[in-house]
Coordinates of C-alpha atoms (C1' of nucleotides) in Angstrom, one line a residue:
Chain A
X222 CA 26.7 10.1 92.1
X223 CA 23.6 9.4 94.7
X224 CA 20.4 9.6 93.2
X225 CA 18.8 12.7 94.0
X226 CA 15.5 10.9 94.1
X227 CA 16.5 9.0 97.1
X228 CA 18.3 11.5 98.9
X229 CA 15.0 14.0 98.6
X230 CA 12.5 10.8 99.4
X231 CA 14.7 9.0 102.2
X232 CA 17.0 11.8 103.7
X233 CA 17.4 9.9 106.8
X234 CA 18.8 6.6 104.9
X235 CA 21.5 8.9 103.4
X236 CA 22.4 10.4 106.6
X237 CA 23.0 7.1 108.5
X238 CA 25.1 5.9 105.9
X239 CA 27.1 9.5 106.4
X240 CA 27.4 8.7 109.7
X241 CA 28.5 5.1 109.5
X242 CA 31.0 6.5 106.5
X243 CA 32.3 9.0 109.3
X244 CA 31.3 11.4 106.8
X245 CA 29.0 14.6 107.4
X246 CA 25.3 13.7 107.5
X247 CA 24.7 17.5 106.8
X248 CA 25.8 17.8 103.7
X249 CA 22.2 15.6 103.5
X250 CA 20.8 19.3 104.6
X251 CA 22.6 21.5 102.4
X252 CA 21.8 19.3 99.4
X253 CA 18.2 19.4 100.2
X254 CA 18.2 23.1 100.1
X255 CA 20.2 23.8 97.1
X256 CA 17.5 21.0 95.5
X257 CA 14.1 23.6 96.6
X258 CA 16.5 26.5 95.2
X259 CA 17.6 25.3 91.8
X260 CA 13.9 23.7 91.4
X261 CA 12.8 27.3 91.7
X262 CA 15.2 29.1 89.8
X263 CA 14.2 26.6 87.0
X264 CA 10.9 27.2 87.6
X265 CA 11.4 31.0 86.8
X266 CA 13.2 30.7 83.9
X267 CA 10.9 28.1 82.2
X268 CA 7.8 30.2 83.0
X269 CA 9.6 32.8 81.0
X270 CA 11.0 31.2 78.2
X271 CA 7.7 29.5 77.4
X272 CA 6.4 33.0 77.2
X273 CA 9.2 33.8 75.0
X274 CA 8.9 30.7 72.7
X275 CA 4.7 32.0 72.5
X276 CA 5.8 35.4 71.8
X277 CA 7.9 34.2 68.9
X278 CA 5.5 32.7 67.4
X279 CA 3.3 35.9 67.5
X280 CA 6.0 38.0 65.9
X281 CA 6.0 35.5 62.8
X282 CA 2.9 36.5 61.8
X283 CA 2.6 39.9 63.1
X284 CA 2.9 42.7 60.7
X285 CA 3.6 46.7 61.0
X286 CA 3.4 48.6 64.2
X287 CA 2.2 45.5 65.9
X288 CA 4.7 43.6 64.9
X289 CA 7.3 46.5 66.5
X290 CA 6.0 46.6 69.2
X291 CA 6.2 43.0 69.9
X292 CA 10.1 43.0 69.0
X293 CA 11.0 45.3 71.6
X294 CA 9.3 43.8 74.3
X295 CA 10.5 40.4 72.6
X296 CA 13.9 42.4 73.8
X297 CA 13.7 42.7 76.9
X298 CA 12.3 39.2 77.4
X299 CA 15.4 38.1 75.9
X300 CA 17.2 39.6 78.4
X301 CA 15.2 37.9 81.3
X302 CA 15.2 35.4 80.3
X303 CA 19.2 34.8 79.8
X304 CA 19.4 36.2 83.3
X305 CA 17.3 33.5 84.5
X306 CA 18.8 31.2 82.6
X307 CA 22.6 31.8 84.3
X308 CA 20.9 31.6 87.6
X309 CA 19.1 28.2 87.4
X310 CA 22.3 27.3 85.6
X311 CA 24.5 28.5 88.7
X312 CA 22.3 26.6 91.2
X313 CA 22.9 23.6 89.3
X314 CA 26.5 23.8 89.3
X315 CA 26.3 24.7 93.3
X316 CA 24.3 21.5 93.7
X317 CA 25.9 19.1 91.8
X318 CA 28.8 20.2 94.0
X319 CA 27.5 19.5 97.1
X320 CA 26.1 16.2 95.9
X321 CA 29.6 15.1 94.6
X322 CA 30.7 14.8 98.1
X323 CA 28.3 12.7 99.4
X324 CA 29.4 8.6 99.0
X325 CA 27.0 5.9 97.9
X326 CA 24.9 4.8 100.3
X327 CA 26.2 2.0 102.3
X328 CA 24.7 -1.2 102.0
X329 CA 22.9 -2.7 105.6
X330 CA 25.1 -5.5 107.3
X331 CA 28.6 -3.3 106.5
X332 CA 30.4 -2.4 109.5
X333 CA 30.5 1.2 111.2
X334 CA 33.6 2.6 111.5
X335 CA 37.7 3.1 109.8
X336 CA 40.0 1.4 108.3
X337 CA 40.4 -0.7 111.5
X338 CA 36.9 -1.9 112.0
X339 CA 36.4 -4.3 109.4
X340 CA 34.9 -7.8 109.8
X341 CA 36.8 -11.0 109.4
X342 CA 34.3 -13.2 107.6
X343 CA 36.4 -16.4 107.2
X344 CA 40.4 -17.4 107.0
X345 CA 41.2 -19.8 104.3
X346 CA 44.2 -22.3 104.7
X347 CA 46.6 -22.1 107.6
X348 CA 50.1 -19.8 107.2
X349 CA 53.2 -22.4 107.2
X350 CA 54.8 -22.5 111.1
X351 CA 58.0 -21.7 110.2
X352 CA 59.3 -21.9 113.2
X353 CA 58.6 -25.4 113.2
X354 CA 59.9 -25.5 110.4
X355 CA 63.6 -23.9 111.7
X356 CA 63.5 -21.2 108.9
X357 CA 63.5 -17.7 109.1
X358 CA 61.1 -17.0 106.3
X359 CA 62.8 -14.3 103.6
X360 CA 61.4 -11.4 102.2
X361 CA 60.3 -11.6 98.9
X362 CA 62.2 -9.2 97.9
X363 CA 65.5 -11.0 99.0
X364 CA 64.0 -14.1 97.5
X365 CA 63.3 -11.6 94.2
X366 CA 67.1 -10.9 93.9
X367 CA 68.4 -14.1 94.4
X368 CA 66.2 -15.7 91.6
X369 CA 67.3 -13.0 89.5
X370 CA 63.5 -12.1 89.6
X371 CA 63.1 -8.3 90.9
X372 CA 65.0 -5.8 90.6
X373 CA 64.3 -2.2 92.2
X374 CA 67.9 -0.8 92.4
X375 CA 67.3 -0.3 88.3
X376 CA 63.8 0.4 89.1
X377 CA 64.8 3.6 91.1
X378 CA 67.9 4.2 88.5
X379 CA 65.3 4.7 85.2
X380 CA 62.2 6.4 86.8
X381 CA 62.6 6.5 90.8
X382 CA 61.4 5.7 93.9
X383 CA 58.6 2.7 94.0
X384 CA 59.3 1.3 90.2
X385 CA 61.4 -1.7 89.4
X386 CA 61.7 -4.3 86.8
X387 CA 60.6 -7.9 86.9
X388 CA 63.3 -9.7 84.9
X389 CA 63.2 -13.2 83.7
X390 CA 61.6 -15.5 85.8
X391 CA 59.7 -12.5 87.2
X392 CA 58.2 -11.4 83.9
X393 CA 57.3 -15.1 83.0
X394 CA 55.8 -15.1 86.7
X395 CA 53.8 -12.0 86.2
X396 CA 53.0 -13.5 83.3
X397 CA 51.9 -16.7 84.3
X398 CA 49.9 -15.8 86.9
X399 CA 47.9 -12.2 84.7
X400 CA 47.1 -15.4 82.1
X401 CA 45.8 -17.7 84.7
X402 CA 43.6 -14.9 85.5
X403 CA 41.9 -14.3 82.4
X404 CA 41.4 -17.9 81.7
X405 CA 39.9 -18.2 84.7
X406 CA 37.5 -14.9 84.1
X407 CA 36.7 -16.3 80.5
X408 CA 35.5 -19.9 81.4
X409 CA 33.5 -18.1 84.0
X410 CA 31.9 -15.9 80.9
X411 CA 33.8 -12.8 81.3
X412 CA 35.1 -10.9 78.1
X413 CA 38.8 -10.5 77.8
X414 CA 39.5 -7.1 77.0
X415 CA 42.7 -4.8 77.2
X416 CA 42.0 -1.4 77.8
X417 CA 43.0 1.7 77.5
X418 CA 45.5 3.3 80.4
X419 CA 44.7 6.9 79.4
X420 CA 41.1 8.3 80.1
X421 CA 39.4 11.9 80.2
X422 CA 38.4 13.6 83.1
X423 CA 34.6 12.4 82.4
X424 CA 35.1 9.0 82.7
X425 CA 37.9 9.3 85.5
X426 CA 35.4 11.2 87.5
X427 CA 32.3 9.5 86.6
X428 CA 33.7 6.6 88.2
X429 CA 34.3 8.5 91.3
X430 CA 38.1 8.5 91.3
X431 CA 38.3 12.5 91.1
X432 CA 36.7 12.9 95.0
X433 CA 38.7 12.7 98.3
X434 CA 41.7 11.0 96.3
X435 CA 41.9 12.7 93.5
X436 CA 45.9 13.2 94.5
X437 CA 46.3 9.8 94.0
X438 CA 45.4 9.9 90.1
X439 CA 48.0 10.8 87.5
X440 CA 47.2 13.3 85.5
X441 CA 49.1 14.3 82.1
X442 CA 48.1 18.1 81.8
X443 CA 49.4 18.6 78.7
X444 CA 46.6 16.3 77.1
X445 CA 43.9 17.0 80.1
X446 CA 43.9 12.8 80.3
X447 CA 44.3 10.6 83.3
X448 CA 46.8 7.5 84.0
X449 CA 44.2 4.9 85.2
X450 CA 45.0 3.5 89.0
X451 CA 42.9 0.2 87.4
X452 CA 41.1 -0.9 84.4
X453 CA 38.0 -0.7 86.4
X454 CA 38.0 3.1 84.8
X455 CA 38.3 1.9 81.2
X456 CA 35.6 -0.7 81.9
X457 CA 33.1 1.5 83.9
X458 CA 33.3 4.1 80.7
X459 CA 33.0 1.4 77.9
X460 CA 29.4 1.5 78.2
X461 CA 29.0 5.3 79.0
X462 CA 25.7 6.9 77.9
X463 CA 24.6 3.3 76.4
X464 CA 21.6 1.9 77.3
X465 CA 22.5 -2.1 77.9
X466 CA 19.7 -5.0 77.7
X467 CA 20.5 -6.8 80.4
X468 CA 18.0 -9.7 80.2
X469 CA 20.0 -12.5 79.5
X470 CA 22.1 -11.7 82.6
X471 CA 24.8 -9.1 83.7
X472 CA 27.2 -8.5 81.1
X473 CA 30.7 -9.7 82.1
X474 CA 34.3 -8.4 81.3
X475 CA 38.1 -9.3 82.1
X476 CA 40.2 -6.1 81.5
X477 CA 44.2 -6.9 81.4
X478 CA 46.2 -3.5 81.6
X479 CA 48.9 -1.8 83.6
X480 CA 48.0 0.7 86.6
X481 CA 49.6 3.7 88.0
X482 CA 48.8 5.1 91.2
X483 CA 50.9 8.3 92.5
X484 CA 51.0 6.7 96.4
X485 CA 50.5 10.4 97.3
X486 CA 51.0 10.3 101.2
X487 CA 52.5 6.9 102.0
X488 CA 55.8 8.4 102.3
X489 CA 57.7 5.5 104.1
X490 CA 55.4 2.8 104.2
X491 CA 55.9 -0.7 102.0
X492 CA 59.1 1.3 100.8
X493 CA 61.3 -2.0 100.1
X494 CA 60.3 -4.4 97.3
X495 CA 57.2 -4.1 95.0
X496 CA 54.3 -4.2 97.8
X497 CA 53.4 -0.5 97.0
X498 CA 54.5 0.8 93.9
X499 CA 53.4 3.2 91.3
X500 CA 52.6 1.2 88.1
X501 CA 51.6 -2.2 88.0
X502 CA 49.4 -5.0 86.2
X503 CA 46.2 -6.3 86.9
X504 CA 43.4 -8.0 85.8
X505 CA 40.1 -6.8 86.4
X506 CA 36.8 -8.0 86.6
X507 CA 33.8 -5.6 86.1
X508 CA 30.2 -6.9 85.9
X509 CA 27.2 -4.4 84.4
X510 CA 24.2 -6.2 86.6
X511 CA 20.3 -5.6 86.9
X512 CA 20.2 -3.8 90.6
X513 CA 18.4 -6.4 92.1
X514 CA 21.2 -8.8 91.4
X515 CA 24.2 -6.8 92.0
X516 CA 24.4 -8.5 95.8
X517 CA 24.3 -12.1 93.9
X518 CA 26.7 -11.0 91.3
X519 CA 29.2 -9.3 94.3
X520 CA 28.8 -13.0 96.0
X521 CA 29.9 -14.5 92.4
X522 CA 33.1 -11.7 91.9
X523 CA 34.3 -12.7 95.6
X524 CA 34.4 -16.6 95.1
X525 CA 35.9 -16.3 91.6
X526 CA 38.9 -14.0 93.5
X527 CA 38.7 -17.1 96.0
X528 CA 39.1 -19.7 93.4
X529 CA 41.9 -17.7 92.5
X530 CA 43.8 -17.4 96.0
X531 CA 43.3 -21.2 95.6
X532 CA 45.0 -22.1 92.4
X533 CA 48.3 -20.5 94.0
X534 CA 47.6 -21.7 97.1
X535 CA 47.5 -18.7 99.6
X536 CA 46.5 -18.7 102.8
X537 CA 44.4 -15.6 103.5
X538 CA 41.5 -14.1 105.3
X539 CA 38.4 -12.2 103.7
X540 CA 37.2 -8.8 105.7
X541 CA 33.8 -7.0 105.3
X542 CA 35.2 -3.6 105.0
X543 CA 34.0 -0.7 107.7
X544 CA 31.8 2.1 105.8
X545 CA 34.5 4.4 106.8
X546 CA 37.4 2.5 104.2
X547 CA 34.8 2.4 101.6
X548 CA 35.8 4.5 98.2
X549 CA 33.2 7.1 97.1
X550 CA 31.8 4.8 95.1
X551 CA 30.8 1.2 96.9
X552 CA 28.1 0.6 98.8
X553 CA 30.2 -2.5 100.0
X554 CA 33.5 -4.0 99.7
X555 CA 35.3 -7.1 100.6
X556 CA 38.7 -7.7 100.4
X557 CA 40.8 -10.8 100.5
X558 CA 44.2 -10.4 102.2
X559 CA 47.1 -13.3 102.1
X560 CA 49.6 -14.3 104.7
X561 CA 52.5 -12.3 104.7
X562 CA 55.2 -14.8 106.2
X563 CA 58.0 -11.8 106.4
X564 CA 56.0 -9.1 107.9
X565 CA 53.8 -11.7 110.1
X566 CA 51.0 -9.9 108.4
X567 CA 47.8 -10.2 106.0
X568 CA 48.3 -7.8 102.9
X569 CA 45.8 -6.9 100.2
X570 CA 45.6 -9.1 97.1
X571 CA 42.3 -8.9 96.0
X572 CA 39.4 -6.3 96.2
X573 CA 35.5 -6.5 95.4
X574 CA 33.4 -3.8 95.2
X575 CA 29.4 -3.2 94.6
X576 CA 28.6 0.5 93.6
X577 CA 25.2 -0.8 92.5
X578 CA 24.0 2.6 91.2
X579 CA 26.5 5.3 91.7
X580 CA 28.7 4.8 89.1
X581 CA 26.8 3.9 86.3
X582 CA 24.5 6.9 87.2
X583 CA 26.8 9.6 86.2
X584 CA 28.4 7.5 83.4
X585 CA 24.8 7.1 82.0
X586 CA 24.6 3.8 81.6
X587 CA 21.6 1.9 81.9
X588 CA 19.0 -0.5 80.7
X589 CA 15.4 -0.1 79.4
X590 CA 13.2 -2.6 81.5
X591 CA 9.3 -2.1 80.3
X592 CA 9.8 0.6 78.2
X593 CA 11.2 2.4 81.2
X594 CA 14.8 3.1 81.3
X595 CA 16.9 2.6 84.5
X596 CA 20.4 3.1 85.8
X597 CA 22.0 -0.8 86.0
X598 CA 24.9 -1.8 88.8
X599 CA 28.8 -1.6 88.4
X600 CA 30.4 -4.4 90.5
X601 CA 34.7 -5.0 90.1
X602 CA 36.4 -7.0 91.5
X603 CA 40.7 -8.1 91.5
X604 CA 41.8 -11.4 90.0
X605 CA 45.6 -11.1 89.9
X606 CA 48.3 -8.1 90.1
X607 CA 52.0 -7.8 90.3
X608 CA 51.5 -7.9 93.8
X609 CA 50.6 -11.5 94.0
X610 CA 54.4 -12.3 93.9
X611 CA 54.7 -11.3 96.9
X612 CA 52.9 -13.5 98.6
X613 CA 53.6 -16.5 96.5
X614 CA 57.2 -16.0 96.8
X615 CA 56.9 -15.5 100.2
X616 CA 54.4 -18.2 101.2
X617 CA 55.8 -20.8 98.6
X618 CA 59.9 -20.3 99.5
X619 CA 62.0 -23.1 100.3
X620 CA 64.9 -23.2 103.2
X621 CA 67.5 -22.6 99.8
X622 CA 65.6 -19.7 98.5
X623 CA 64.0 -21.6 95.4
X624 CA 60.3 -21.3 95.2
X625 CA 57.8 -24.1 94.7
X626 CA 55.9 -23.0 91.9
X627 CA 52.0 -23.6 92.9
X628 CA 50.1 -26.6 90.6
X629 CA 48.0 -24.0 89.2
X630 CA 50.7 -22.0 87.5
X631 CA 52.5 -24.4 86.4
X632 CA 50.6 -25.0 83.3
X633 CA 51.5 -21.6 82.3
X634 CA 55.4 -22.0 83.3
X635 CA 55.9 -24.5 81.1
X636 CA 55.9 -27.1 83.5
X637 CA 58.1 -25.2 86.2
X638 CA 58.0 -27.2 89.5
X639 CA 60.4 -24.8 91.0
X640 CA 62.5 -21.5 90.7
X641 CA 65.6 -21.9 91.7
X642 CA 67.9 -19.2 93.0
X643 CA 70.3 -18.0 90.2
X644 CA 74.6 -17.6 91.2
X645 CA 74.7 -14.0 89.9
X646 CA 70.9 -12.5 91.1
X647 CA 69.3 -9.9 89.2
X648 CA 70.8 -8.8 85.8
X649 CA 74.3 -8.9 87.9
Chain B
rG58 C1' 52.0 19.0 59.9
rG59 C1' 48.8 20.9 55.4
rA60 C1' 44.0 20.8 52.3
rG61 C1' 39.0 19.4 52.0
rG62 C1' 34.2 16.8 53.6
rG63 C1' 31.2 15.4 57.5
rC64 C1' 28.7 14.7 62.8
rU65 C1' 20.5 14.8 63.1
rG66 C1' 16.3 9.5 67.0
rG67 C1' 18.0 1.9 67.7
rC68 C1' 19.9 2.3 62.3
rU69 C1' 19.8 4.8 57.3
rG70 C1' 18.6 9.6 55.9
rA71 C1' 15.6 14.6 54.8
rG72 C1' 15.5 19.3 56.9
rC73 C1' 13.6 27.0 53.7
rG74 C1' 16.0 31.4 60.5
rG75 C1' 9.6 30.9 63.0
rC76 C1' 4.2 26.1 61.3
rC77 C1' 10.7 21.2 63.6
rG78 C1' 12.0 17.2 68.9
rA79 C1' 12.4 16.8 63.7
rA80 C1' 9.9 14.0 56.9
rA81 C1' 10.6 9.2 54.9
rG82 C1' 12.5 4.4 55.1
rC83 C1' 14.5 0.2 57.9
rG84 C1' 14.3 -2.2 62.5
rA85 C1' 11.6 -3.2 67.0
rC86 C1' 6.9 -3.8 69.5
rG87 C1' 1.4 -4.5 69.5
rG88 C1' -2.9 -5.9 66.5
rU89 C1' -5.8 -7.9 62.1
rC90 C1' -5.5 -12.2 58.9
rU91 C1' -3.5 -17.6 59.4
rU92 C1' -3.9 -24.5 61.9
rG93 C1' 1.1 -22.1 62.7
rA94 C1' 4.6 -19.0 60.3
rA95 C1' 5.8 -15.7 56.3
rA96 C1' 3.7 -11.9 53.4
rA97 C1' 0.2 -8.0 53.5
rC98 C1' -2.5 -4.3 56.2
rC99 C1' -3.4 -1.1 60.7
rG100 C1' -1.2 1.1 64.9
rU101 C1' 2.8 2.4 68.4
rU102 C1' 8.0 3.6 68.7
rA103 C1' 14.0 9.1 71.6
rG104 C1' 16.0 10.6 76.2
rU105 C1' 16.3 13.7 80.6
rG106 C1' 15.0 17.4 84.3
rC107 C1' 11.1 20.1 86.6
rG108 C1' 5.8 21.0 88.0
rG109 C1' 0.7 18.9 88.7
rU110 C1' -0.3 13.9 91.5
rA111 C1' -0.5 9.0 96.3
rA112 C1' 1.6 7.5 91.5
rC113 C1' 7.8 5.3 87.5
rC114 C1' -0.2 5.7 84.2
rC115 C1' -1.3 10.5 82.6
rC116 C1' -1.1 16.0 81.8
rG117 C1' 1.9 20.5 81.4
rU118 C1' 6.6 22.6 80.6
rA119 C1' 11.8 23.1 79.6
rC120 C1' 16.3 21.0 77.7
rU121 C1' 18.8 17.8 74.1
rC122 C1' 20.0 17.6 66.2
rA123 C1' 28.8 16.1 68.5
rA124 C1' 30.4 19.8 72.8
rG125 C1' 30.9 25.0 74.3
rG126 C1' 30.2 30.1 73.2
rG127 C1' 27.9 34.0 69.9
rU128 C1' 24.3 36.6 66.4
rU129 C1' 18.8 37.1 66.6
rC130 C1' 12.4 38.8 69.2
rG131 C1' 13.3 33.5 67.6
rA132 C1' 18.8 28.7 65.8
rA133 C1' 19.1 21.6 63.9
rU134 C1' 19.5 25.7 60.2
rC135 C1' 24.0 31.6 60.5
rC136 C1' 29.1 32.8 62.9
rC137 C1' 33.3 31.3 66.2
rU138 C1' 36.1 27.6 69.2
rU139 C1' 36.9 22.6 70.5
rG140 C1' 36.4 17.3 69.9
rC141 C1' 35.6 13.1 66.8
rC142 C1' 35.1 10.6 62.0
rC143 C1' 36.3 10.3 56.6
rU144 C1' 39.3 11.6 52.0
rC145 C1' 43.8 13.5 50.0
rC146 C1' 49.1 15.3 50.5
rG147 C1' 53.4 15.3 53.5
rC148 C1' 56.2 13.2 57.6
rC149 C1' 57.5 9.2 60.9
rA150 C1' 57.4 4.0 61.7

RNA sequence: GGAGGGCUGGCUGAGCGGCCGAAAGCGACGGUCUUGAAAACCGUUAGUGCGGUAACCCCGUACUCAAGGGUUCGAAUCCCUUGCCCUCCGCCA
């Protein structure tokens, strides 16, 4: 949620960033009007039911006809005053409609534009020739089956389209690489923490999941509870309503847990393999910061994702993403995307976002700061997912179809140099 | 699944339908005293919206005693619904 504050005192700021989201800077308008109307409606009805509150006190110690006489107009008062009430009310709900569909403002430097008009920042390492190589580069999902790794036919056999099943080495791969993460988020002074997959609607929607893709949330109706697309939910509603102290710096946590995303209207794209799928694992980082460091601390979240690209060795490229690609809730975003040998392609691995105030603000959290309290900055950022081994099957493949296992993981592979393609493939 | 008990400020814990946004204690903060500290003593100490205003000082006002409804001139207090916590019984692991 914007803060109203800003939107009334700097209209113009909030319109730009409209514009530059390719969203409607007159929502700016309406918002401003439906402010001056519910201010007035509230005006009404507290005028009124400080009167009533006066008369009240009257009638306690009036006696007789007196006191009669102020019942009945204590009466209609109450009456007014309810009416009033269910207006001011009304015009509340009408605005904080309205308000709902306006994004954070973006933050100055991020590109105009869609989902084609990010910025390449940098490109880190250099995608293996291989052509020079004489290989034709397999895709990991051929390179899944034959180390016995993936399998999606059973995937699509227990629960359908876009599931599967990582099976031996694949587990211990998924595995490897989730634990890698955490250890690296803990020496860098996150929290571990494994959250819970199932929130309510406040939390889902006070991290601004609920807005333009709301049809790509789960939702169990039964229970009125959410399937979490990433622990980022979990973690944004730990401290809900809780008023952090913030002093000795931003206060840092890991969060390990599975994700579900419906992949509402991407009928037909990343079909094959497990590139887009609708439950996965991930680990999470989410930082609670002071708003005048959430740029440093979004600078910190991006090189630790780095660090990570770099223990499995991935070549990739980092992107400022265009206003216009930004969820609801960031003010800016960059993503990390590795080489994609198969598809000749860069494909999202990792994903870092500052909402500095616009989460927290609805999710009431914040921190006092001389005796005044004030909303803090949510920043997230990705540090591993199932999706990873895509791109280190891919990237690390051999001309046999084994896999060199990256240096990094193969503390957590029990020494594992290499996979090596098993005779039968997956759970043949 | 069944039967009870509970939910009040940072914490503990009072609270008769009106004088209650709420006693008291603890904690925290400021001060006095002290070479310094402790102790003692004095004082301050919920949040949010709106209005006044250049102003996040201040003043006024409203809302908030788990949440949402209701009764009433008036609700922390009475009634209903929901959620959560605790105890007991049953059931499943």
């Amino acid at each position: 949620m914007i803060d109203l504050r800003v939107l009334r005192d700097t209209p113009d700021v909030v319109r730009t960033s409209q514009r530059l989201r390719g969203d409607d800077p007159s929502l700016v308008d309406a918002v401003l009007d439906l402010d001056a109307r519910r201010r007035a409606a509230l005006t009404d009805y507290e005028r009124l039911r400080a009167e009533q509150k006066s008369l009240g006190k009257e009638v306690a110690q009036a006696k007789g006809d007196a006191k009669a006489e102020l019942l009945t107009r204590g009466k209609t008062l109450a009456d007014q005053v309810k009416a009033l009430q269910a207006d001011a009310d009304a015009a509340a709900v009408e605005l904080d409609e309205v308000v709902s569909r306006i994004g954070n403002v973006v933050i100055d430097g991020v590109p105009a534009g869609g989902e084609d008009d990010y910025v390449v920042l940098r490109h880190i390492g250099t995608p293996r020739d291989f052509a020079a190589e004489g290989l034709r580069p397999r895709d990991h999902l051929e390179l899944g089956e034959m180390l016995a790794a993936i399998d999606t036919e059973r995937g699509a056999k227990v629960s359908g389209a876009r599931f599967y099943y990582l099976t031996g080495i694949g587990a211990r791969l998924e595995l490897a690489l989730l634990t890698a993460a955490m250890d690296k988020a803990m020496a860098a002074g996150f929290t571990p923490m494994i959250t819970p997959t199932l929130v309510k609607p406040e939390i889902m929607r006070g991290t601004g999941f609920l807005g333009a893709h709301a049809d790509e949330v789960y939702r169990l109706e039964a229970d009125d509870l959410y399937l979490v697309g990433t622990s980022e939910v979990a973690l944004a509603g730990y401290h809900s309503d809780e008023i952090l102290d913030l002093a000795d710096g931003p206060r840092r946590y890991a969060g390990w847990s599975a994700c579900y995303r419906r992949e509402a209207g991407s009928y037909g794209k990343d079909t094959r393999g497990i590139i887009r799928v609708h439950q996965f694992h991930k680990v999470e980082m989410f930082s609670y910061a002071k708003v005048e460091d959430a740029q440093a601390e979004h600078a910190r979240l991006l090189a630790l994702e780095e660090e990570m690209l770099a223990l499995v060795e991935l070549p990739y490229r980092v992107i400022d993403t265009a206003a216009g690609d930004l969820g609801s809730s960031a003010a800016r975003k960059f993503d990390c995307e590795a080489w994609l040998p198969s598809q000749e392609r860069f494909l999202e691995l990792t994903s870092t976002s500052n909402c500095t105030t616009f989460q927290a603000r609805r999710l009431g959290v914040r921190e006092r700061v001389e005796g005044e309290t004030r909303t803090v900055a949510t920043l997230n950022g990705t540090l591993g997912t199932t999706r990873w081994i895509v791109a280190i099957l891919e990237n690390h493949q051999q001309a046999d179809g084994s896999v060199r296992v990256p240096e990094g993981l193969r503390p957590y592979l029990g020494g594992l140099e290499v996979l090596t393609p098993q005779a039968s493939g997956a759970g043949a």
